[in-house]
PDB file of C-alpha atoms in Angstrom:
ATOM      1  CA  UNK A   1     165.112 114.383  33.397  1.00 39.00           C
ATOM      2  CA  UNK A   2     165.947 115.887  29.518  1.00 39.00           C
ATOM      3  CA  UNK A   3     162.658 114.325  27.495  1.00 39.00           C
ATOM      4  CA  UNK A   4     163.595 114.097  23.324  1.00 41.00           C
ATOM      5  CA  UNK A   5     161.870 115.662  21.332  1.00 40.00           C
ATOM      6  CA  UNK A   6     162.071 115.792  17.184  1.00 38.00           C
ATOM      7  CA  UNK A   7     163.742 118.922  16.719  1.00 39.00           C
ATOM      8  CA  UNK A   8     166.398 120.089  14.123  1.00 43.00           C
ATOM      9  CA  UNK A   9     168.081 123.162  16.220  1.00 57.00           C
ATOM     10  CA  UNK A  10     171.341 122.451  18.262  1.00 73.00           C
ATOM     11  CA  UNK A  11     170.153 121.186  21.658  1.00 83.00           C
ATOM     12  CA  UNK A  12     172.214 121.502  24.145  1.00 87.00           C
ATOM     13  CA  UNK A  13     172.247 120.078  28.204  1.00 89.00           C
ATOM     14  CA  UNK A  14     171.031 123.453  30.602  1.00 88.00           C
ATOM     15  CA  UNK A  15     174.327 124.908  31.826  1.00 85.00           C
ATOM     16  CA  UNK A  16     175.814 126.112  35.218  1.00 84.00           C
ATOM     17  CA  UNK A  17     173.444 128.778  36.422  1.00 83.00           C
ATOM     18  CA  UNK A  18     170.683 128.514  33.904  1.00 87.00           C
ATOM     19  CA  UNK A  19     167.241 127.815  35.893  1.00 87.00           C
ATOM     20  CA  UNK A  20     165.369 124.661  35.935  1.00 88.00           C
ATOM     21  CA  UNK A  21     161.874 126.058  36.438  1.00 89.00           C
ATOM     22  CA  UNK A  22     160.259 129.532  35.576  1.00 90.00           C
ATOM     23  CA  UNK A  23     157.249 129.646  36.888  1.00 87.00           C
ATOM     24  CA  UNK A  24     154.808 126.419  35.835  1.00 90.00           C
ATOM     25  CA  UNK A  25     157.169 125.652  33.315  1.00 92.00           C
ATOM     26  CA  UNK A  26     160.047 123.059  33.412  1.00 92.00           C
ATOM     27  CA  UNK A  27     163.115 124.104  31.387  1.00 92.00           C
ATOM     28  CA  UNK A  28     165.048 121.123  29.800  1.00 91.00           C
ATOM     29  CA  UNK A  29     167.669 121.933  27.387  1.00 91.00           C
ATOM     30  CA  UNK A  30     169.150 125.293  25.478  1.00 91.00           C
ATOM     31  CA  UNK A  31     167.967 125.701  22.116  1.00 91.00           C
ATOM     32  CA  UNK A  32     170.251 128.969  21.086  1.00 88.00           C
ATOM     33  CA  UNK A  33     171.921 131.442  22.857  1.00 87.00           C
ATOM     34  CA  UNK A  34     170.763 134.874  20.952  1.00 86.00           C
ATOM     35  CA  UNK A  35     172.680 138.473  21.663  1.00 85.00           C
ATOM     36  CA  UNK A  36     169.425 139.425  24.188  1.00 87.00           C
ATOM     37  CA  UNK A  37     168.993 136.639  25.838  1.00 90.00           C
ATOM     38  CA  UNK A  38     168.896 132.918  25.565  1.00 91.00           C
ATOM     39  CA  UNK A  39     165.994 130.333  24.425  1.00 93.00           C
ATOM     40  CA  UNK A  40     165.262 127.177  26.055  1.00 93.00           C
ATOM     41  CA  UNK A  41     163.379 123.805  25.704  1.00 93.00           C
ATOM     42  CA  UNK A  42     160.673 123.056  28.171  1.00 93.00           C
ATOM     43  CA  UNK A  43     157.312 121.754  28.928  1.00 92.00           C
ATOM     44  CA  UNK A  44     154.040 123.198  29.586  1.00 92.00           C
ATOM     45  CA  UNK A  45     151.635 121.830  33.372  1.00 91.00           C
ATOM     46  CA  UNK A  46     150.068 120.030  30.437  1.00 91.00           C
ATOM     47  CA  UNK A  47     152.509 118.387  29.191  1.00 90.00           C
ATOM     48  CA  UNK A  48     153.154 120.588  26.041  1.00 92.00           C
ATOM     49  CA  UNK A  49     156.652 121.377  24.095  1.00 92.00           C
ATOM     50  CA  UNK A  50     157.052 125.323  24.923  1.00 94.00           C
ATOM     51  CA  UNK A  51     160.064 127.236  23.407  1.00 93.00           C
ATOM     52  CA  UNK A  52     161.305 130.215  26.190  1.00 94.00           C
ATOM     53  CA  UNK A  53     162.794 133.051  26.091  1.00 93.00           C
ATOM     54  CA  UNK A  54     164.663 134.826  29.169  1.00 93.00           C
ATOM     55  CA  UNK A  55     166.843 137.936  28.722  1.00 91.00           C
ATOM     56  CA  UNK A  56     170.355 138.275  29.951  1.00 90.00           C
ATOM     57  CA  UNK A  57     171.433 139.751  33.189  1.00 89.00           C
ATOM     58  CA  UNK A  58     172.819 142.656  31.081  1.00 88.00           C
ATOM     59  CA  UNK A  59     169.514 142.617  29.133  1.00 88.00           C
ATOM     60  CA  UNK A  60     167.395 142.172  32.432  1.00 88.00           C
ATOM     61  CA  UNK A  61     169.367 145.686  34.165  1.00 89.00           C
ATOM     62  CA  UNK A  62     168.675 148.062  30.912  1.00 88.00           C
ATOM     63  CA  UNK A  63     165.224 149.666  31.287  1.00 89.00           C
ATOM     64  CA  UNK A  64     165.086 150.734  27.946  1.00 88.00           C
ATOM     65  CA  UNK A  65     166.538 146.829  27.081  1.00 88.00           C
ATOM     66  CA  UNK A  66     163.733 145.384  29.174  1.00 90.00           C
ATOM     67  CA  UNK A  67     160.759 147.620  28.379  1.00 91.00           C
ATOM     68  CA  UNK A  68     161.324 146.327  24.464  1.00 90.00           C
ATOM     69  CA  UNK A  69     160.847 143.341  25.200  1.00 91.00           C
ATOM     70  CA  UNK A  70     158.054 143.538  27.796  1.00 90.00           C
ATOM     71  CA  UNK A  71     156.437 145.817  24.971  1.00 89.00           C
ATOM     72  CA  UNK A  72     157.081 143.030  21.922  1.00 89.00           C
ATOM     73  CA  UNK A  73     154.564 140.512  24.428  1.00 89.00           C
ATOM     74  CA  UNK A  74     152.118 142.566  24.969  1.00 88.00           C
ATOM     75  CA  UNK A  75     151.630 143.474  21.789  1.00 86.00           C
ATOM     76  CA  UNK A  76     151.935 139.637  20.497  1.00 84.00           C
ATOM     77  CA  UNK A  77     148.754 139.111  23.091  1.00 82.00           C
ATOM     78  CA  UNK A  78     146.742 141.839  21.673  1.00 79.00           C
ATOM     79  CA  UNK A  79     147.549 140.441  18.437  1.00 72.00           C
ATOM     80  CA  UNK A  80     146.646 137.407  19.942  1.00 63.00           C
ATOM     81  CA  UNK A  81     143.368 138.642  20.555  1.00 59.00           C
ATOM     82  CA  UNK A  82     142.212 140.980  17.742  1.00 54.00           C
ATOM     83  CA  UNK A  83     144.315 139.730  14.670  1.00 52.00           C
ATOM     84  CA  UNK A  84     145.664 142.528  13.658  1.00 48.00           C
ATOM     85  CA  UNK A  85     149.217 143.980  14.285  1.00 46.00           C
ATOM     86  CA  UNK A  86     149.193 147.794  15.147  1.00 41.00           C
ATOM     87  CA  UNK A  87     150.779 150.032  13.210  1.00 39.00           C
ATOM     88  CA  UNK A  88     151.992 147.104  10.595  1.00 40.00           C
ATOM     89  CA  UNK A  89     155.497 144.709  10.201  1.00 45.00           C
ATOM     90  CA  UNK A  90     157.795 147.804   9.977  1.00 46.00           C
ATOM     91  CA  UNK A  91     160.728 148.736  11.110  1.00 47.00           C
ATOM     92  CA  UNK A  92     159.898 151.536  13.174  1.00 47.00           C
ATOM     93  CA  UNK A  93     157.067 149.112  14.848  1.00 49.00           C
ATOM     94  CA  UNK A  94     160.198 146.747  16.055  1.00 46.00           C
ATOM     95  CA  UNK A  95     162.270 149.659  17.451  1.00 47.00           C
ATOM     96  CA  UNK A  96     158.903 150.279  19.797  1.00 48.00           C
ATOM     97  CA  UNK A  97     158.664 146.764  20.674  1.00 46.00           C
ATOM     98  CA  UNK A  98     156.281 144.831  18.253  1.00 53.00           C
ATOM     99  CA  UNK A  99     157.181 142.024  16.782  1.00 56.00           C
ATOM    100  CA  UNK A 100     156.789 140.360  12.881  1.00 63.00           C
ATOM    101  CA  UNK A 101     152.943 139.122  12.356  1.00 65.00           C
ATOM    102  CA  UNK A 102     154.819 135.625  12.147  1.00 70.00           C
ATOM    103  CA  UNK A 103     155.465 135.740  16.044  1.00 77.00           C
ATOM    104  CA  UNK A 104     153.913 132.618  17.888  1.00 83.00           C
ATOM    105  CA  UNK A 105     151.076 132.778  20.089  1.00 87.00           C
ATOM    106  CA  UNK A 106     152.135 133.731  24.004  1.00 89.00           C
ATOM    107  CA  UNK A 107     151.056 130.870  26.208  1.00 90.00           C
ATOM    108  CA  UNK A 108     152.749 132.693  29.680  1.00 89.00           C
ATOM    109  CA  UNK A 109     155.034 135.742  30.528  1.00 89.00           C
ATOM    110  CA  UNK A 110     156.382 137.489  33.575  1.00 88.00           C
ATOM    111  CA  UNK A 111     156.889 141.065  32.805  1.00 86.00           C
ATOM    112  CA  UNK A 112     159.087 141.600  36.431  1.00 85.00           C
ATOM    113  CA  UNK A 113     162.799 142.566  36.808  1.00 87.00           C
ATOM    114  CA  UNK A 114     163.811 139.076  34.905  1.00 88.00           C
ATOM    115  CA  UNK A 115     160.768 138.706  32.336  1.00 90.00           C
ATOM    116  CA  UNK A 116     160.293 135.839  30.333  1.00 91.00           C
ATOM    117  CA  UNK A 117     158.094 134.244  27.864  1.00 92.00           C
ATOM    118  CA  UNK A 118     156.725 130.965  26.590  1.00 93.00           C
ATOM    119  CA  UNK A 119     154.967 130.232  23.300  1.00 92.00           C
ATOM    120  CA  UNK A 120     154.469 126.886  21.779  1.00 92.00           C
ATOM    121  CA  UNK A 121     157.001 124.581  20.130  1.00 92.00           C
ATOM    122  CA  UNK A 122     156.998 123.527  16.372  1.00 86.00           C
ATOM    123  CA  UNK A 123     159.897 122.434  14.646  1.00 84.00           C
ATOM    124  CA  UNK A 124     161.419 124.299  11.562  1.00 80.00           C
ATOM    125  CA  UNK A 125     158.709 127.405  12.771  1.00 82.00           C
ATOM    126  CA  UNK A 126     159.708 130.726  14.856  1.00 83.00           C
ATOM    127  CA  UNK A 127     160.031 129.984  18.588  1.00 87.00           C
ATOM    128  CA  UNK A 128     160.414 132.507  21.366  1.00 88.00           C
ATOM    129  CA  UNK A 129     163.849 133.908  19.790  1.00 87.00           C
ATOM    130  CA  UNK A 130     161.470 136.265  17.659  1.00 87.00           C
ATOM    131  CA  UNK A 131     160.665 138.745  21.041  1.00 89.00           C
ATOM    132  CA  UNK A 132     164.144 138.986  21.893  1.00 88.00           C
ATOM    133  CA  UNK A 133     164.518 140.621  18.181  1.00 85.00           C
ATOM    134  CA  UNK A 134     163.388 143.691  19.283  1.00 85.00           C
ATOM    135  CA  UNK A 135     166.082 144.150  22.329  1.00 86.00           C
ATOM    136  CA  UNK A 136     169.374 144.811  20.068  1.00 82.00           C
ATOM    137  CA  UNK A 137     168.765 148.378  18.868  1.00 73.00           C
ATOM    138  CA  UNK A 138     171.049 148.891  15.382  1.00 62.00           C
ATOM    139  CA  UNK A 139     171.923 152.117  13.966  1.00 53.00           C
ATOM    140  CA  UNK A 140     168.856 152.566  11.302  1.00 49.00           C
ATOM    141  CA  UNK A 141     165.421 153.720  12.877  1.00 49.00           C
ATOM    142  CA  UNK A 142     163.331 154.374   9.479  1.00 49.00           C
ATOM    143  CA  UNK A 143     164.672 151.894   6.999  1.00 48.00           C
ATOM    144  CA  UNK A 144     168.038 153.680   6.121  1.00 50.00           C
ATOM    145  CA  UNK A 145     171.536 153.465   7.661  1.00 50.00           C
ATOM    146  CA  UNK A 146     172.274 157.073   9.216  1.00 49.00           C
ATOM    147  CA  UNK A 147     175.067 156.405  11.145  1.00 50.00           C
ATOM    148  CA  UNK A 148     177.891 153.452  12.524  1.00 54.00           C
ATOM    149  CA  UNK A 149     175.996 150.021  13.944  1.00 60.00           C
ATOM    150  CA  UNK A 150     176.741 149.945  17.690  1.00 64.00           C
ATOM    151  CA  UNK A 151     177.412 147.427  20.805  1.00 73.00           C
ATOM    152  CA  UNK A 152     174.639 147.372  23.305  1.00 78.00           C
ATOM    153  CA  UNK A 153     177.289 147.070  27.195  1.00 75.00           C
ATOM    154  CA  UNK A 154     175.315 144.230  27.589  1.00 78.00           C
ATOM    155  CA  UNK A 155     175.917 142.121  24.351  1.00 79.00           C
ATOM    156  CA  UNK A 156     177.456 139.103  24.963  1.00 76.00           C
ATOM    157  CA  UNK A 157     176.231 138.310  28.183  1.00 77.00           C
ATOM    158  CA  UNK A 158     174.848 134.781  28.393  1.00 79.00           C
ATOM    159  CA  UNK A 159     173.966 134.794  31.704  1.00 83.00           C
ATOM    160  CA  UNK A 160     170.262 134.280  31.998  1.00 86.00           C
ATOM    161  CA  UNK A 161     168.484 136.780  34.338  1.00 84.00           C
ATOM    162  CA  UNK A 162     166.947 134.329  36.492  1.00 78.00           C
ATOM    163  CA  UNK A 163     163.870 135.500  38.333  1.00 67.00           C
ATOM    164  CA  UNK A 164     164.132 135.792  42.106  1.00 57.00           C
ATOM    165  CA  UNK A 165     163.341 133.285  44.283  1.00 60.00           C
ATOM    166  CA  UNK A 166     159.457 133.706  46.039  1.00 65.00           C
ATOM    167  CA  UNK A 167     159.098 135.192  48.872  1.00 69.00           C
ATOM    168  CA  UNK A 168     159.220 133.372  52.433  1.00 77.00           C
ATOM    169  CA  UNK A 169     156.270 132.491  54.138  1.00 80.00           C
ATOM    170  CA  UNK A 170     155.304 134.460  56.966  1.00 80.00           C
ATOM    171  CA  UNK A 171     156.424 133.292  60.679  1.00 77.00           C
ATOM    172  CA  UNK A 172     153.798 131.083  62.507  1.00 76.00           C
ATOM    173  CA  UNK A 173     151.911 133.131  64.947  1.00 76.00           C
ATOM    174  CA  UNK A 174     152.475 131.399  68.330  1.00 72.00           C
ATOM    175  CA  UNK A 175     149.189 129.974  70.884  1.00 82.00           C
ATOM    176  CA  UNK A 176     148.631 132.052  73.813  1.00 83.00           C
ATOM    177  CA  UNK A 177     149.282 128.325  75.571  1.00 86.00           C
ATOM    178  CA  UNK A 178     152.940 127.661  73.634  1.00 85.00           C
ATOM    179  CA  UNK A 179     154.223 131.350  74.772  1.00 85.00           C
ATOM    180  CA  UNK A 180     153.118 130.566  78.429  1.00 88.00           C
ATOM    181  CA  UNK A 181     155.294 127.433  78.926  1.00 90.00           C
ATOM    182  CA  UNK A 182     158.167 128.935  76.376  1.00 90.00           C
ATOM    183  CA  UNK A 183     157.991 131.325  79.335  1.00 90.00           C
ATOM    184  CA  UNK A 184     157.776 129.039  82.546  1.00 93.00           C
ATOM    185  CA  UNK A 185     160.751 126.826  80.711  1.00 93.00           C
ATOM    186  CA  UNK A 186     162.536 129.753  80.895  1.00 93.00           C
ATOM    187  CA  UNK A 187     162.051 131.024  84.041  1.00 94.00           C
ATOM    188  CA  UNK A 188     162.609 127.490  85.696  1.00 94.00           C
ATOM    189  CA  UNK A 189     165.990 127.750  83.797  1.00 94.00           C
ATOM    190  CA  UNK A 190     166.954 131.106  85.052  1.00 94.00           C
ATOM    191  CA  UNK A 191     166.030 130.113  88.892  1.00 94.00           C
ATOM    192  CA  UNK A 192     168.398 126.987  88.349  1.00 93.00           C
ATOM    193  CA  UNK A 193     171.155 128.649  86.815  1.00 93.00           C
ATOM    194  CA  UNK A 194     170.988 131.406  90.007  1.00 92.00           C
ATOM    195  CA  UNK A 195     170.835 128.644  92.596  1.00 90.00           C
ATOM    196  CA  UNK A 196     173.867 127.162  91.128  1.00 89.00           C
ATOM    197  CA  UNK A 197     175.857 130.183  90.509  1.00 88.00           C
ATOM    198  CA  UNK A 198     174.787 131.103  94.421  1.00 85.00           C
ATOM    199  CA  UNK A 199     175.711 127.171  95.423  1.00 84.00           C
ATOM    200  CA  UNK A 200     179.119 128.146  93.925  1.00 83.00           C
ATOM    201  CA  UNK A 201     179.812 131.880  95.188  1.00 80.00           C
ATOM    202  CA  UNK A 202     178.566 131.830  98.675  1.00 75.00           C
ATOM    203  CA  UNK A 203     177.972 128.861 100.018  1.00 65.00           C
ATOM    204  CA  UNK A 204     181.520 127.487  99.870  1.00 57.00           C
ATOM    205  CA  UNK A 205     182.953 130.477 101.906  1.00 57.00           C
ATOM    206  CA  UNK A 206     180.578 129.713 104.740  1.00 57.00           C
ATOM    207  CA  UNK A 207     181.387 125.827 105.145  1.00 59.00           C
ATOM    208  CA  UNK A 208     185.350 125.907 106.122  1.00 63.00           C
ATOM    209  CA  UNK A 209     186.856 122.174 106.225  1.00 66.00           C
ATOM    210  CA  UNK A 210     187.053 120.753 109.849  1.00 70.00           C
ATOM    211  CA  UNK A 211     190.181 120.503 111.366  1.00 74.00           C
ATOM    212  CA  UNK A 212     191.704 117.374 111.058  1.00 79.00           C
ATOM    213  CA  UNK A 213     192.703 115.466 114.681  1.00 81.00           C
ATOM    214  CA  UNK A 214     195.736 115.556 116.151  1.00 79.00           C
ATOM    215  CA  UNK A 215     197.333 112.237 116.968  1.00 80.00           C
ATOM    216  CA  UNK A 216     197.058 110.342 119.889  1.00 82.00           C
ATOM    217  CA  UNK A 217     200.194 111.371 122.727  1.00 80.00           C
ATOM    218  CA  UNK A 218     202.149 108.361 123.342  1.00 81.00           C
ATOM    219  CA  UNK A 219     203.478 108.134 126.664  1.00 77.00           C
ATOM    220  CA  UNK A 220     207.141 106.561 127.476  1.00 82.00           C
ATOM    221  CA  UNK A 221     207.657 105.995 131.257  1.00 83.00           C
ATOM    222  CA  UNK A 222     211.170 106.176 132.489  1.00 83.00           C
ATOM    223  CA  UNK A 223     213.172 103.943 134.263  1.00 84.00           C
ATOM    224  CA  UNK A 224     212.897 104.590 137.974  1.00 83.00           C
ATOM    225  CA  UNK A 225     215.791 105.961 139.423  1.00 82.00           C
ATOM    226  CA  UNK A 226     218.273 103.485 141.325  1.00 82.00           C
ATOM    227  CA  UNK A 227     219.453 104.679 145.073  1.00 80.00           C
ATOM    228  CA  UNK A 228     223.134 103.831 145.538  1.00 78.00           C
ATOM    229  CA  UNK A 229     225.062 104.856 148.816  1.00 76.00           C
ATOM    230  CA  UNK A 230     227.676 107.221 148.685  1.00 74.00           C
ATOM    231  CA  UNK A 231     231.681 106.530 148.389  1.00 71.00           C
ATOM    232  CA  UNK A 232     233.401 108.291 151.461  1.00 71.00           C
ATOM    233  CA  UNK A 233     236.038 109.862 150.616  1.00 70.00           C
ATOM    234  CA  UNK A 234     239.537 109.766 152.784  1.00 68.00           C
ATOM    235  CA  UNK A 235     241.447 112.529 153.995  1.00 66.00           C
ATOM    236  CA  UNK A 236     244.522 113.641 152.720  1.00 65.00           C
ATOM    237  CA  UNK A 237     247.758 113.988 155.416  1.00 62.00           C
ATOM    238  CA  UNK A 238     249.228 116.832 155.834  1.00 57.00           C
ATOM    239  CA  UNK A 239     253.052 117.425 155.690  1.00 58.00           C
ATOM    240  CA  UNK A 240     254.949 116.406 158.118  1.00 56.00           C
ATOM    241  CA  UNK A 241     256.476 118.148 161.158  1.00 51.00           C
ATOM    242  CA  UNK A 242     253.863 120.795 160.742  1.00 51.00           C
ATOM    243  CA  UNK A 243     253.183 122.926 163.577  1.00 52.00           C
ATOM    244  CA  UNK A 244     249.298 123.100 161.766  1.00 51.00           C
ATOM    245  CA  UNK A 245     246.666 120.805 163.320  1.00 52.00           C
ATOM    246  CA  UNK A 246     245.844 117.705 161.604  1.00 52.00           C
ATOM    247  CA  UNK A 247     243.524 117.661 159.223  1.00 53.00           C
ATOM    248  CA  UNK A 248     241.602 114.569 160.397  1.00 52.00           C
ATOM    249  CA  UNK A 249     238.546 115.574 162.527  1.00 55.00           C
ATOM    250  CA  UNK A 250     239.172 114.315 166.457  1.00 54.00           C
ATOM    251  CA  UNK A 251     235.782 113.448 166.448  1.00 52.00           C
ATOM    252  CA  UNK A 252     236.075 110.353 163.763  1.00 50.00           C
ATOM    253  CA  UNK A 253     237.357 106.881 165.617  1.00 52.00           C
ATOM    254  CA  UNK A 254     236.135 108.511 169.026  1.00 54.00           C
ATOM    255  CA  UNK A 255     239.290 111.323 168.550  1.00 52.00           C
ATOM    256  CA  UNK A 256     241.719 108.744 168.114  1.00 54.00           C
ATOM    257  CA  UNK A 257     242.528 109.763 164.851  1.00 50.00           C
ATOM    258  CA  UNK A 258     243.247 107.663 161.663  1.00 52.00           C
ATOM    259  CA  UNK A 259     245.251 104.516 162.640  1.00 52.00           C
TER     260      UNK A 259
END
């Protein structure tokens, strides 16, 4: 949820891949995109109005980039907490990291691979954008122009390096009692999946199918056979005048011959 506040710079919505949170702090809204990094809006655990400042990717990869600015903080916190600025305002003193005497009060930083920083917000008054200052490296080192201005690789990045996500908790140690029946489940398993696979394998070649039945005989009795007497047969004559005997047996009609 984007909370209003009364303030006079351009605020914009947060954009595709800028990060909500880092660390305590809530981030809102952009308040300028600068050539190190980019500012936001956010609040404070307690509820205050914090202006933060997050280098680029680009930024976040250069040592040299990222020691500058890590250097600008903690010099703003010993400011913080002797009042007096080492080695004065000058130019030199920005080139090693220190910032204007002007530079807000740091509330929190992270001085890690993505460092950040959050000082408080006041309208119309320098903000975070002063520690990212210090990043962009010009060609002057002592006051005087001895050579061309130059392009940091990174300039013009305005991706925010977003710091990395925490680490995961450490796996729950398991009871002596929850790895003893993790281990009977799986033993029980193992025994059933063997007695099936053995059910499957073996036992089917021992049982053969019964033979089916064969059907009943049927049995057709045939007619009994029928007795019928026998047809004599007659004798043929011979030819006539023959000297041969007859053919007609003497014996039939007591040798008299056919009639």
């Amino acid at each position: 949820m984007l909370v209003c506040f009364d303030v006079e710079e351009m605020v914009t919505p947060l954009q595709y891949g800028d990060p909500t949170h880092v660390g305590p702090i809530a981030l809102q809204a952009r308040l300028r995109t600068a050539q190190a990094g980019l500012v936001y809006l956010g609040q404070a655990p307690d509820g205050r109005v914090v202006s933060v400042a997050v280098l680029s990717s680009g930024a976040a990869l250069d040592a040299a980039a990222r020691d500058r600015f890590v250097t600008a903080i903690k010099e703003a916190e010993r400011q913080g907490r002797t009042g007096v600025l080492g080695w004065g305002a000058t130019l030199v003193d920005r080139m090693r990291g220190r910032v204007a005497p002007d530079t807000p009060p740091v509330l929190a930083m992270h001085d890690g691979p993505a460092p950040w920083v959050a000082v408080p917000y006041a309208p119309n008054a320098p903000g975070a954008e002063r520690f990212l200052d210090p990043v962009t490296v010009s060609g002057t080192l002592i006051g005087q122009r001895h050579g061309p201005d130059f392009l940091h690789y990174w300039q013009g990045d305005a991706t925010p390096a977003v710091p990395g996500p925490p680490a995961p908790p450490p796996p729950a140690v398991a009871t002596r009692r929850s790895v003893v029946l993790a281990s009977t489940l799986l033993a029980t398993l193992v025994l059933v999946l063997l007695v099936a696979a053995w059910l499957l394998l073996f036992r089917g070649e021992d049982e053969q199918e019964p033979a089916r039945p064969l059907p009943n005989t049927q049995f057709v009795p045939s007619p009994p056979p029928e007795p019928a007497s026998p047809v004599p047969q007659r004798p043929t004559p011979g030819p006539s005048g023959s000297g041969s005997e007859s053919p007609w047996p003497m014996d039939l009609d007591d040798g008299r011959g056919p009639i």
